[in-house]
Short mmCIF file of C-alpha atoms in Angstrom, two decimals:
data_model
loop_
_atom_site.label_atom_id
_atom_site.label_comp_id
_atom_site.label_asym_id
_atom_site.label_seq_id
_atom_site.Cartn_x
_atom_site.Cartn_y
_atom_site.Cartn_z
CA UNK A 234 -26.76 -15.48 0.77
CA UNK A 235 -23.43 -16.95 0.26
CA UNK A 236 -20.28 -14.76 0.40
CA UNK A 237 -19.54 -15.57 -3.23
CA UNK A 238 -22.51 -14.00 -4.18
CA UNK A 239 -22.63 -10.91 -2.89
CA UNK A 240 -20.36 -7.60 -2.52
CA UNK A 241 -17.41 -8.51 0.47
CA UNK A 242 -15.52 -5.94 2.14
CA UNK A 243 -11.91 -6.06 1.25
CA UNK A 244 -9.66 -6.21 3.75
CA UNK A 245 -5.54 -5.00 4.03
CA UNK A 246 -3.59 -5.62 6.70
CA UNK A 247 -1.16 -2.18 6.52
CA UNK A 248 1.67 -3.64 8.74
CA UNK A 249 4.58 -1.27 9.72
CA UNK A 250 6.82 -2.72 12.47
CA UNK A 251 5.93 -1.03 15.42
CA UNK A 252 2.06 0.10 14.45
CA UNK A 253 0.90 3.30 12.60
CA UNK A 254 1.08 5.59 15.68
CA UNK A 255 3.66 7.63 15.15
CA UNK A 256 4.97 7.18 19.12
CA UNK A 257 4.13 2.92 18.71
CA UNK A 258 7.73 1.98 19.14
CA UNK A 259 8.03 3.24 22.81
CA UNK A 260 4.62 1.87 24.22
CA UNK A 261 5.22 -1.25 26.61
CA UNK A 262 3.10 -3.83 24.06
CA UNK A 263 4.98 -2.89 21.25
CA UNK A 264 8.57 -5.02 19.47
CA UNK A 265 10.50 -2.06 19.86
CA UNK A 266 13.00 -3.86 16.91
CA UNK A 267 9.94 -5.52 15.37
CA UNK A 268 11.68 -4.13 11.67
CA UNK A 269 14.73 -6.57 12.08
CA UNK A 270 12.75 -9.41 13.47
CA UNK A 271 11.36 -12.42 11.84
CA UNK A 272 9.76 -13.86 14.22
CA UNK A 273 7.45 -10.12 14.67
CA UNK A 274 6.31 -10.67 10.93
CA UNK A 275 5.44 -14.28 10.52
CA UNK A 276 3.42 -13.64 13.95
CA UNK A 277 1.59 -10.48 12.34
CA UNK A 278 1.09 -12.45 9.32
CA UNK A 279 -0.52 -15.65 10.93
CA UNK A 280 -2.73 -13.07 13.13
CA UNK A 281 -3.71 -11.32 9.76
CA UNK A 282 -4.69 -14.39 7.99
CA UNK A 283 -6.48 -15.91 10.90
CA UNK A 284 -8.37 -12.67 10.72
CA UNK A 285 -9.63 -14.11 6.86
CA UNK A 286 -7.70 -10.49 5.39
CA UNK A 287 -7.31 -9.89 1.90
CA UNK A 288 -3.91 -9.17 2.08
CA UNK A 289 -0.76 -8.10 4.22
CA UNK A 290 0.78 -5.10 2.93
CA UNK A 291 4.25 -3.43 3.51
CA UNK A 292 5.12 -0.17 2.30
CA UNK A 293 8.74 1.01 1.78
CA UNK A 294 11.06 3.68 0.29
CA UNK A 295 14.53 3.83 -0.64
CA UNK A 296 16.04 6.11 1.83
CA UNK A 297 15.28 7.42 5.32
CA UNK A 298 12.45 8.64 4.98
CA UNK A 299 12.06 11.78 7.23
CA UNK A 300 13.73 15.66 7.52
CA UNK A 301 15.96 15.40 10.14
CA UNK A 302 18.37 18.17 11.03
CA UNK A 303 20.68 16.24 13.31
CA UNK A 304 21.60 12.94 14.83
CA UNK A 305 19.37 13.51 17.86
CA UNK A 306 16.36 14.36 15.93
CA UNK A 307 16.42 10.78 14.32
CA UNK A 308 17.66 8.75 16.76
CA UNK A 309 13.83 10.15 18.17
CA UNK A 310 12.37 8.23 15.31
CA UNK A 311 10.70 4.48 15.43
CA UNK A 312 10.41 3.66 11.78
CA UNK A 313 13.89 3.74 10.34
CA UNK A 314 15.18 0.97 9.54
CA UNK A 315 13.36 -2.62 8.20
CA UNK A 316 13.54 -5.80 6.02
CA UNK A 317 13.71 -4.94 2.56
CA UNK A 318 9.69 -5.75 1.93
CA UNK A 319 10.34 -8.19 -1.31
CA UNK A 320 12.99 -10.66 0.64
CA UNK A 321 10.33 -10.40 3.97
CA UNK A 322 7.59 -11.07 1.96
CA UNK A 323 9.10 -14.39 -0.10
CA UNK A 324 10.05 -15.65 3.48
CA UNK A 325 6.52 -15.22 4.67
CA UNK A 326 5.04 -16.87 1.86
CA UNK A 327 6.25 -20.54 3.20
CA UNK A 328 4.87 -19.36 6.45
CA UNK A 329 1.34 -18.40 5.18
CA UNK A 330 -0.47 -20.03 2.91
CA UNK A 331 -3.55 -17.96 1.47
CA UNK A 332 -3.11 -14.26 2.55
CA UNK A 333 -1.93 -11.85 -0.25
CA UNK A 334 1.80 -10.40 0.26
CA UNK A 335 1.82 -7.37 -1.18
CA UNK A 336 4.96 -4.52 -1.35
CA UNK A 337 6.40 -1.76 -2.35
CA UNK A 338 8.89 -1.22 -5.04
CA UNK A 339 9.44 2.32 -6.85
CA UNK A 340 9.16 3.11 -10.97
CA UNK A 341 11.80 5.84 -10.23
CA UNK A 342 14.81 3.92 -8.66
CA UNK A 343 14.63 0.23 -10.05
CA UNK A 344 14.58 -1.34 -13.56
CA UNK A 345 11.61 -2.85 -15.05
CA UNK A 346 13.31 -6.15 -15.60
CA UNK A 347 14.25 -6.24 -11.90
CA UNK A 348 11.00 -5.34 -10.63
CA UNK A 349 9.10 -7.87 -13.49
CA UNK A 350 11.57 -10.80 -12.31
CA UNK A 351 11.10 -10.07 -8.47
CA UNK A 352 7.22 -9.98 -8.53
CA UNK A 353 6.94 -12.88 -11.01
CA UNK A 354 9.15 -15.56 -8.55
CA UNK A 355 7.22 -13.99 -5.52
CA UNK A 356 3.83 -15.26 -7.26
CA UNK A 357 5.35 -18.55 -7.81
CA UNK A 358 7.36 -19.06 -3.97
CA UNK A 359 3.89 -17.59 -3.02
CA UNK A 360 1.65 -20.10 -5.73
CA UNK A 361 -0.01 -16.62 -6.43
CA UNK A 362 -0.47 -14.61 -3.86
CA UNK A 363 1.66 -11.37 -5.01
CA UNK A 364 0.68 -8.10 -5.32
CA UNK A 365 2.73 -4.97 -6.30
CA UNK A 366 2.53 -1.50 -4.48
CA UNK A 367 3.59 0.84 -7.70
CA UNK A 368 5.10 3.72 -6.41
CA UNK A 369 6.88 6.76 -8.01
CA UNK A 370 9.31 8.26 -5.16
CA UNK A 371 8.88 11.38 -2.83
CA UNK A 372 11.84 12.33 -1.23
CA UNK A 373 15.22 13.87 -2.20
CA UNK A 374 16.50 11.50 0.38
CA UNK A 375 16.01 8.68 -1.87
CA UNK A 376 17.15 10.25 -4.99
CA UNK A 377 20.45 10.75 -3.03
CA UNK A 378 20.70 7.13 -2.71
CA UNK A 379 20.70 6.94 -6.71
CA UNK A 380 23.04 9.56 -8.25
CA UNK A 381 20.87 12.46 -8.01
CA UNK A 382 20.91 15.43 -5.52
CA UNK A 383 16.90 15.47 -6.06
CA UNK A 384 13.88 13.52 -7.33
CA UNK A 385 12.48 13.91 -11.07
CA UNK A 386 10.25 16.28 -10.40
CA UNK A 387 6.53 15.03 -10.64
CA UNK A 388 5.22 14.65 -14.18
CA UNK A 389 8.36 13.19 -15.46
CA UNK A 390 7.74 10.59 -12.34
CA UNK A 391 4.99 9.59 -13.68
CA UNK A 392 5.71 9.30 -17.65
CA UNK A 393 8.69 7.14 -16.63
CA UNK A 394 6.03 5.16 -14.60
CA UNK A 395 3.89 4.44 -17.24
CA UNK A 396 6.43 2.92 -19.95
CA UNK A 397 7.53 0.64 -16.66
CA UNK A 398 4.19 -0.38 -16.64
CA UNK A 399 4.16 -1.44 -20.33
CA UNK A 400 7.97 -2.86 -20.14
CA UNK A 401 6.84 -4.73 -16.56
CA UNK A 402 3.39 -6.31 -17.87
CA UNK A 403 4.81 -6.98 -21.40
CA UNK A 404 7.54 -9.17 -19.54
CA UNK A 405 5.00 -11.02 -17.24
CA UNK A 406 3.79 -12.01 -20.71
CA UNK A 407 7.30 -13.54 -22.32
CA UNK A 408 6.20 -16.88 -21.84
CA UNK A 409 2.72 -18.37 -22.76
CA UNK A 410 0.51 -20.25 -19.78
CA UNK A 411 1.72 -23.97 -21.21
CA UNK A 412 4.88 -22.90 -22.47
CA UNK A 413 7.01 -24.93 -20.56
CA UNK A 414 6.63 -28.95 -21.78
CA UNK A 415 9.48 -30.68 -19.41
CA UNK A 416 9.10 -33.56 -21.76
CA UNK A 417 11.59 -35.49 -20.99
CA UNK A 418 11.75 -38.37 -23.69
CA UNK A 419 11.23 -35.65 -26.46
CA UNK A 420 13.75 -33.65 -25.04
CA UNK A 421 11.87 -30.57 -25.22
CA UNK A 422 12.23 -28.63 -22.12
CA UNK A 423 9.38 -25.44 -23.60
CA UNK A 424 7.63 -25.37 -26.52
CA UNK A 425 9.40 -21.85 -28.76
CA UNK A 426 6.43 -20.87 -30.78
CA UNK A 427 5.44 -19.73 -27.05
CA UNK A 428 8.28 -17.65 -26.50
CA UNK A 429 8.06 -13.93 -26.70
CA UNK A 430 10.84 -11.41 -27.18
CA UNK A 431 9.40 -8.04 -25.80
CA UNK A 432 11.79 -5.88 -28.13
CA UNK A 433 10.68 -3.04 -26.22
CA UNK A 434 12.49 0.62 -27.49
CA UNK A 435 10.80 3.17 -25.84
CA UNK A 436 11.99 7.17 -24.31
CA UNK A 437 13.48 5.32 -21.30
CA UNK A 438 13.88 1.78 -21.45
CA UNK A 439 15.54 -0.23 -24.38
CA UNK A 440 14.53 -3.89 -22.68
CA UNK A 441 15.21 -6.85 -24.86
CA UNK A 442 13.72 -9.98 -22.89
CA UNK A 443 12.64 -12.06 -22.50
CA UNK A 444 11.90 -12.49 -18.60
CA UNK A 445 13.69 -15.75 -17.33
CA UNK A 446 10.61 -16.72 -14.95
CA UNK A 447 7.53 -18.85 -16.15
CA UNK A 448 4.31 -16.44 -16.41
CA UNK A 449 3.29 -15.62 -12.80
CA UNK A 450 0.37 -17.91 -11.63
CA UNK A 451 -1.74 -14.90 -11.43
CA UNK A 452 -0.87 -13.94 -14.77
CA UNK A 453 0.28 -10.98 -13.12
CA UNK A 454 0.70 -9.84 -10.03
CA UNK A 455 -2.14 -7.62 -8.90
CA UNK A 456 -1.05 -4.15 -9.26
CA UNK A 457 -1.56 -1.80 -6.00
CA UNK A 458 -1.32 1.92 -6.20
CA UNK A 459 -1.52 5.07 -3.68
CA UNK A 460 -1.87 7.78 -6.16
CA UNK A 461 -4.34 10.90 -5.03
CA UNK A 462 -3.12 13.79 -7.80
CA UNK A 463 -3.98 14.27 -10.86
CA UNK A 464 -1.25 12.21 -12.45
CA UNK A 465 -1.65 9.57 -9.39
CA UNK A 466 -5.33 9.16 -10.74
CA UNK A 467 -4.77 8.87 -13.99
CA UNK A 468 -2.22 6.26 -13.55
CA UNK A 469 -4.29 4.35 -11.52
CA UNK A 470 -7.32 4.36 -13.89
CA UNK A 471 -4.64 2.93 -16.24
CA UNK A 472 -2.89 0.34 -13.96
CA UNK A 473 -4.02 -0.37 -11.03
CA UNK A 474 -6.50 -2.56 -9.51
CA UNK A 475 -6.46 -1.73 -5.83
CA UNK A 476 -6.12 1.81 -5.05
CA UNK A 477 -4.86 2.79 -1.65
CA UNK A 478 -6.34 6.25 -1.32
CA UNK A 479 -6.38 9.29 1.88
CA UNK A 480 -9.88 10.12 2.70
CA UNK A 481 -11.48 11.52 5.79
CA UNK A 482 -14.99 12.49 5.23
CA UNK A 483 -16.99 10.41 3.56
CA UNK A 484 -18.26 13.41 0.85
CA UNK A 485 -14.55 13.28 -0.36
CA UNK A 486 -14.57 9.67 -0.01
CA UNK A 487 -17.74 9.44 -2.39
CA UNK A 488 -15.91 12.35 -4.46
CA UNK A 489 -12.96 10.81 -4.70
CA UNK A 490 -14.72 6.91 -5.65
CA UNK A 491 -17.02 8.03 -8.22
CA UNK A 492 -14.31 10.15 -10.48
CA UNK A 493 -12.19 7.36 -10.24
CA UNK A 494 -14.32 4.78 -11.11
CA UNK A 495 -15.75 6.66 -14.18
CA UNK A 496 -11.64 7.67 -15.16
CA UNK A 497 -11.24 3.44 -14.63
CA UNK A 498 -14.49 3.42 -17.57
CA UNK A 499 -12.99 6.03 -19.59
CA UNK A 500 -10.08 3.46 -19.96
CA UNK A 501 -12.07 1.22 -21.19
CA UNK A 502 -11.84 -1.19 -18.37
CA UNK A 503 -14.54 -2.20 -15.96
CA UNK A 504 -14.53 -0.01 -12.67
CA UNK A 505 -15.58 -3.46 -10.97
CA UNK A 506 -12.21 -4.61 -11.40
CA UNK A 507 -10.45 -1.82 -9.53
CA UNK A 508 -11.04 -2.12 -5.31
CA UNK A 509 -10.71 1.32 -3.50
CA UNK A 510 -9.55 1.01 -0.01
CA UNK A 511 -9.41 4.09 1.65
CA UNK A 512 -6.93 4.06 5.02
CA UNK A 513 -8.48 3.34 8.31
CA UNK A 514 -6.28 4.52 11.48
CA UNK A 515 -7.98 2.45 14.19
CA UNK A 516 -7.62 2.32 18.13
CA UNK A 517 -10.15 -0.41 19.35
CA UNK A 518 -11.61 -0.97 22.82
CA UNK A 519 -14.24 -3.13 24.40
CA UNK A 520 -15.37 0.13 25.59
CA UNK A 521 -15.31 3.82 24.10
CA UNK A 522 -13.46 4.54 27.25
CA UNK A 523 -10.76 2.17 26.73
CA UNK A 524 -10.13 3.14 23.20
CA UNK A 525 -10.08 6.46 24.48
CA UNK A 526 -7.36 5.67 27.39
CA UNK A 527 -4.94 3.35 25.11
CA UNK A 528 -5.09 6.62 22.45
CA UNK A 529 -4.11 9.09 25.11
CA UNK A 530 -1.28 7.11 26.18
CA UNK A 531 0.30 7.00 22.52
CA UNK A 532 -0.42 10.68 22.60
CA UNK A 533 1.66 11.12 25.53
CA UNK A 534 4.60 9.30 24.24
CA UNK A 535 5.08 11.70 21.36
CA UNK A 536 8.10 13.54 21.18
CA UNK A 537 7.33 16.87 19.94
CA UNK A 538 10.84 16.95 17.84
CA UNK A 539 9.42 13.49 15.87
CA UNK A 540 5.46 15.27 15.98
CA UNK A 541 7.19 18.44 13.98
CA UNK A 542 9.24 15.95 11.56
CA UNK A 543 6.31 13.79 10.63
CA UNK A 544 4.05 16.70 9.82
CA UNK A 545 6.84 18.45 7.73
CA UNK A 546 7.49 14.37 5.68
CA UNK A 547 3.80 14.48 5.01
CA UNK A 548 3.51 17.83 3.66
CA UNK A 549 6.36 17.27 1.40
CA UNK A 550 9.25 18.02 3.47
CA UNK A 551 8.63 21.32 4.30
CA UNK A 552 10.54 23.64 7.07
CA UNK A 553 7.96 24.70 9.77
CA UNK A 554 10.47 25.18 12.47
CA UNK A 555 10.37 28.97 11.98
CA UNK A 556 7.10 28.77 12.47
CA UNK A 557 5.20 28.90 15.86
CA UNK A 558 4.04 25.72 17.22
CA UNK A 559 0.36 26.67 18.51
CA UNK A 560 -0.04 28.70 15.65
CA UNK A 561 -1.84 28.31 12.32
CA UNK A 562 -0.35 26.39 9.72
CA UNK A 563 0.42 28.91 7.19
CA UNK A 564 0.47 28.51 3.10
CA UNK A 565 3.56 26.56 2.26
CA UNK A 566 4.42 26.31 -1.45
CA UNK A 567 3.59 23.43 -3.44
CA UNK A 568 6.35 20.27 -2.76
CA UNK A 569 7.42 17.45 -5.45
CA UNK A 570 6.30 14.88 -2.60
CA UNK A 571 3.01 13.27 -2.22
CA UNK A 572 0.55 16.10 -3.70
CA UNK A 573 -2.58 14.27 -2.62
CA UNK A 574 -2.01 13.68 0.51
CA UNK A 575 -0.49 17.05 0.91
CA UNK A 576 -4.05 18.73 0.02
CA UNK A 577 -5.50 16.68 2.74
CA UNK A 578 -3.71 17.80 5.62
CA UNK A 579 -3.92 21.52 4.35
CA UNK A 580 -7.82 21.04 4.25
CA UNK A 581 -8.07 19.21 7.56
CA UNK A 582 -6.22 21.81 9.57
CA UNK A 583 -9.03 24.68 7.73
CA UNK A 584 -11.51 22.21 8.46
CA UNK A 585 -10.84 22.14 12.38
CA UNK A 586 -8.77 24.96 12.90
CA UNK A 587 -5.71 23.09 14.12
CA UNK A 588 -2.60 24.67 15.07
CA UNK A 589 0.77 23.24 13.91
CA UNK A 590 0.89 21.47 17.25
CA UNK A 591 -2.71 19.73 17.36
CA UNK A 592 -1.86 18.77 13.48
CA UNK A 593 1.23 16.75 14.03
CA UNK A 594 -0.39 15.80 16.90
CA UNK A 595 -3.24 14.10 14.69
CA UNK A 596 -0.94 13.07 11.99
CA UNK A 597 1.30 11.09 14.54
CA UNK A 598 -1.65 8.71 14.73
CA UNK A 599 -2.99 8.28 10.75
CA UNK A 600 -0.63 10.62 8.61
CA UNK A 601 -3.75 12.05 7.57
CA UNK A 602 -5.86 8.96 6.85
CA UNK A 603 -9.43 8.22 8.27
CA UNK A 604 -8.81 7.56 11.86
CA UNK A 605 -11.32 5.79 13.95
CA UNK A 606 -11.61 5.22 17.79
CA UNK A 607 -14.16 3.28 19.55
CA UNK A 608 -15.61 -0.40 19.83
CA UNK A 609 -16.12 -2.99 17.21
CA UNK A 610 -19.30 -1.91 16.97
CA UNK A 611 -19.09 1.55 16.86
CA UNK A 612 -16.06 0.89 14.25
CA UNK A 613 -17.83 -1.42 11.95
CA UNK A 614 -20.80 1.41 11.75
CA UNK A 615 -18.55 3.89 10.31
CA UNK A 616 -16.59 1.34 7.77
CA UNK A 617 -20.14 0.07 6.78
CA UNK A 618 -21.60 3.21 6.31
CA UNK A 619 -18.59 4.20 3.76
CA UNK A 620 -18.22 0.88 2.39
CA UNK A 621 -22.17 0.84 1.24
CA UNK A 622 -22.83 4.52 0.52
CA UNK A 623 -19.70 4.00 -3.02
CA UNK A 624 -17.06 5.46 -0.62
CA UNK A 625 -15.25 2.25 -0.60
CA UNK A 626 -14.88 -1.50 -1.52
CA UNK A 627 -12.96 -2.15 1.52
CA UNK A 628 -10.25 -0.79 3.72
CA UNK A 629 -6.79 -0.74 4.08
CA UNK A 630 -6.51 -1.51 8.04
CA UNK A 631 -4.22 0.33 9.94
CA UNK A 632 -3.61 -0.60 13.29
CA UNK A 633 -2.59 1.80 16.15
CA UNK A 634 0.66 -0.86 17.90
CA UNK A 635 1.63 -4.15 16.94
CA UNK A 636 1.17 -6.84 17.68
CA UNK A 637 -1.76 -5.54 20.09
CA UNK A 638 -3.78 -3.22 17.85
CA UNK A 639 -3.55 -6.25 15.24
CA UNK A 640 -4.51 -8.44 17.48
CA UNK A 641 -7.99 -7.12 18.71
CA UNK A 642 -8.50 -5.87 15.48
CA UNK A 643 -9.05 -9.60 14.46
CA UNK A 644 -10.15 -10.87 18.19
CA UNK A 645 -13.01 -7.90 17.91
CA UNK A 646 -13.70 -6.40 14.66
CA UNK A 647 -13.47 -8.71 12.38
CA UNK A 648 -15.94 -10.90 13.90
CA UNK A 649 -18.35 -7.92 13.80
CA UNK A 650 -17.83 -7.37 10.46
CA UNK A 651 -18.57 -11.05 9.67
CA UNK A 652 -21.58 -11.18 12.16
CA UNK A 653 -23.03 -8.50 9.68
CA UNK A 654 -22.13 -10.56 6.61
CA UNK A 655 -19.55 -7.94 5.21
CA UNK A 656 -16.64 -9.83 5.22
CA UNK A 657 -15.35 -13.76 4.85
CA UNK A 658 -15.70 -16.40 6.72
CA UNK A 659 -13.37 -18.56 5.26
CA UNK A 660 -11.12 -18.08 2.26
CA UNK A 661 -12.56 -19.63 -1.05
CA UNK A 662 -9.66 -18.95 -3.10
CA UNK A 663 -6.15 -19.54 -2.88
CA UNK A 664 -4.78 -16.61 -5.06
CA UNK A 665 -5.06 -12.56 -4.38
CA UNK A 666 -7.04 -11.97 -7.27
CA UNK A 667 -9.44 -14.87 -5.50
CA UNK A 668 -9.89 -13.13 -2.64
CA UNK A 669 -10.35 -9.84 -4.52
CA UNK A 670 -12.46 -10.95 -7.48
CA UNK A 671 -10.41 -9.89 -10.06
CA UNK A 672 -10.16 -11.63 -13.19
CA UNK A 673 -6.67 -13.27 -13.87
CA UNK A 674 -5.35 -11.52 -17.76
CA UNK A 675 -5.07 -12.99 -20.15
CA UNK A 676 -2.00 -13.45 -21.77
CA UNK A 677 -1.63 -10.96 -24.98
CA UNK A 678 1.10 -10.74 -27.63
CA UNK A 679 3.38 -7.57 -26.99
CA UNK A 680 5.65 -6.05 -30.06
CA UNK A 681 8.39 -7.71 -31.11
CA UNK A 682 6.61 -11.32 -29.86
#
C-alpha cells in the first residue's frame, strides 16, 4: 500500500549539541564545541534528512539552564552555551531543503509580534518548513535575565500563553494568501481590501499590526508543544499540533494519548490533526552487547556533581544535596518548573526503587523520557508496539552522542522501520505540514480586520 495511504510514523530528530546523554560532551566521538559550530549542525541536519525525518528540532531557554552552586560545578556541565535556535535554524534552511526546522521560543520572555515576525520569515527562507516549539519558561534563571527575581508562577504562565497564541496566529493572518499583486504597470504593489489590522486589546498585549511579512507559506507555522500538566494539556488541546510528551510505560503512554486526543475533540478540532510523539532516549548497537558497552561507557563519564544537578533541573530545581546520595528520594514540595515531567521522575524512582544516585544516574541518559537500548530490531519492536497500540503517532528521536548516535540511528533504524513499512521512503511533500499531514489553515478574519 502506498505510504500516502496509510498511517506513517512521525519522525523528530531532537538534536542537542553534544547528544542527550547527559556525560555526551566528554566521550571521544562526540564535537565537544558542537553548540558554537556550524559546520556540527548542517552535518546533523543532512544526516537527519537523509534519514527521510519529519523534522529537526532544537530546544532552548533563556538562561543557563541548571542549579549550580559555584563556578566548578558548571564548568562540569556540557550543554551551556549554543546558537540561538531561530538564527541556526534560518541558516540551515539554505542547507536543507525538505526537513522541518523546528525551535524553541518562550510565551513568557518575548513579544508576540517578535515571535509572529521570526516564525513567519523562517517559513518563507525555509519555503515552509517552520515549526514553533511554544514554551512557557521554567527557571528563575531565566526570569533573571528579564527584570524579574523569579518566573510567573504557573497558571499566570499559561493565561499569558494563550492570548500570545491569539495575538501570534491573528498576525500570521494580516495579510490574505494573494495579497501581494507586484503589478508593476498598475503600480499596485498589494491589493488593501486584503489587509488586516489585528487591533488586538487584550489583559496583556495591546498589538496594533499589522505583521510586516507576507502570510507564511504554511499558513502558519506548525505549532509544537511539550506540555504534560494540567494547564500544559489544555493548552495543547487548544494550540498545538505536535505534542512532545514524557512517557515511559506504555499504560501511561495510552493514558496519556487517549485524554488528550478526546481534550483535542472537546475543542472542537479533529484529534487527527494533532501528532503525539512521545521521547525516545536511544543507544543502538548491531548487537545487544554493543549497545550495552557504548551505554556503560557514557555511564562512566558522569560526574556525580553534574548527575546531582541534572536530577535537581528536572525536578524543578530542587536542593537534594542535604540529602544522602544512595538513599531514597524523599517528598520534595511541589516546584513552578516543569510539573509533568516532575511527576514522572517521582513515579519512576517508586516504580524501581531508585536511590538518588541510580536516579540521576538514569536521568543523565533521557531526563526521564522512554529510553531504549538494543538493536534496530529490538528498537523498532518497542516503537512499533507503542506507535500501533494509540500510545503514539511517532517519536521524537533522541540520540545518545552526536554525530554517532545520529548517525546509526539513520544507518540502522531507520531502514528497519521502513523495511516494516512504518516510515517514508522518500519525502512526498515539501512543507512540514506535508510530511505531517496536517491541513494548512485557512486564513480567517481576526477583530479589528
Amino acid at each position: 500500500m502506498s505510504s500516502t495511504h496509510r498511517r506513517m510514523m512521525k519522525l523528530g530528530a531532537f538534536l542537542p549539541a553534544p547528544g542527550h546523554h547527559v556525560a555526551a560532551w566528554r566521550h571521544p566521538d562526540t564535537c565537544a564545541d558542537g553548540g558554537h559550530s556550524f559546520e556540527h549542525y548542517r552535518s546533523l541536519a543532512a544526516t537527519a534528512e537523509r534519514g527521510m525525518f519529519d523534522m529537526l528540532f532544537l530546544s532552548d531557554s533563556a538562561g543557563v539552564r541548571t542549579k549550580y552552586r559555584d563556578a566548578d560545578e558548571l564548568s562540569r556541565q556540557g550543554r551551556m552555551v549554543h546558537f540561538e535556535p531561530l538564527t541556526l535554524l534560518s541558516a540551515l534552511a539554505v542547507h536543507t531543503s525538505r526537513i522541518g526546522l523546528a525551535a524553541t521560543a518562550s510565551t513568557t520572555y518575548n513579544e508576540p509580534f517578535t515571535v509572529a515576525r521570526q516564525f513567519a520569515s523562517l517559513d518563507h527562507l525555509s519555503a515552509g518548513r517552520a515549526g514553533w516549539n511554544v514554551v512557557t519558561s521554567a527557571t528563575d534563571a531565566e526570569a533573571r535575565n528579564f527584570n524579574l527575581e523569579r518566573q510567573p508562577e504557573h497558571a499566570a504562565r499559561y493565561h499569558r500563553a494563550r492570548e500570545f497564541m491569539d495575538v501570534v496566529t491573528g498576525l500570521w493572518d494580516s495579510w490574505e494568501d494573494d495579497a501581494f499583486r507586484y503589478d508593476k504597470e498598475s503600480g499596485q504593489f498589494f491589493d488593501p481590501e486584503k489587509l488586516h489590522v489585528l487591533g488586538h486589546r487584550g489583559e496583556h498585549f495591546q498589538v496594533r499590526g499589522p505583521l510586516n511579512v507576507a502570510r507564511p507559506p504554511q499558513g502558519h507555522p506548525v505549532i509544537v508543544q511539550a506540555g504534560s500538566s494540567a494547564d500544559g494539556q489544555d493548552f495543547a488541546a487548544r494550540w498545538a499540533e505536535v505534542v512532545f510528551t514524557v512517557q515511559q510505560t506504555l499504560d501511561h503512554a495510552q493514558t496519556y494519548y487517549r485524554g488528550l486526543k478526546k481534550q483535542v475533540a472537546d475543542h472542537g478540532r479533529n484529534p487527527d490533526d494533532v501528532k503525539i510523539l512521545p521521547g525516545a532516549f536511544i543507544v543502538l548497537g548491531r548487537t545487544k552487547a554493543e549497545a550495552e558497552d557504548r551505554y556503560a561507557e557514557l555511564q562512566d563519564l558522569v560526574d556525580p556533581v553534574v548527575g546531582l544537578g541534572m536530577l535537581s533541573y528536572q525536578l524543578g530545581m530542587v536542593d537534594l544535596s542535604q540529602y544522602p546520595l544512595d538513599g531514597p528520594l524523599p517528598e520534595l514540595p511541589a516546584s513552578e518548573g516543569s510539573a509533568g515531567k516532575q511527576q514522572i521522575i517521582y513515579e519512576q524512582a517508586r516504580r524501581d526503587g531508585l536511590t538518588i544516585r541510580q536516579l540521576y544516574l538514569s536521568v543523565a541518559a533521557g531526563r526521564g523520557h522512554r529510553f531504549l537500548l538494543g538493536t534496530a530490531e529490538t528498537v523498532a519492536d518497542e516503537l512499533e508496539d507503542w506507535f500501533v497500540n494509540e500510545a503514539a503517532d511517532g517519536f521524537n528521536i533522541m540520540p545518545d552522542c552526536l554525530p554517532t548516535g545520529l548517525e546509526s540511528i539513520v544507518d540502522l533504524l531507520v531502514p528497519e522501520l521502513q523495511r516494516r513499512g512504518l516510515t517514508r521512503t522518500e519525502y512526498e511533500g515539501s512543507t512540514l505540514r506535508d510530511h505531517l499531514g496536517l491541513p494548512r489553515p485557512a486564513w480567517t478574519a481576526r477583530s479589528g480586520s
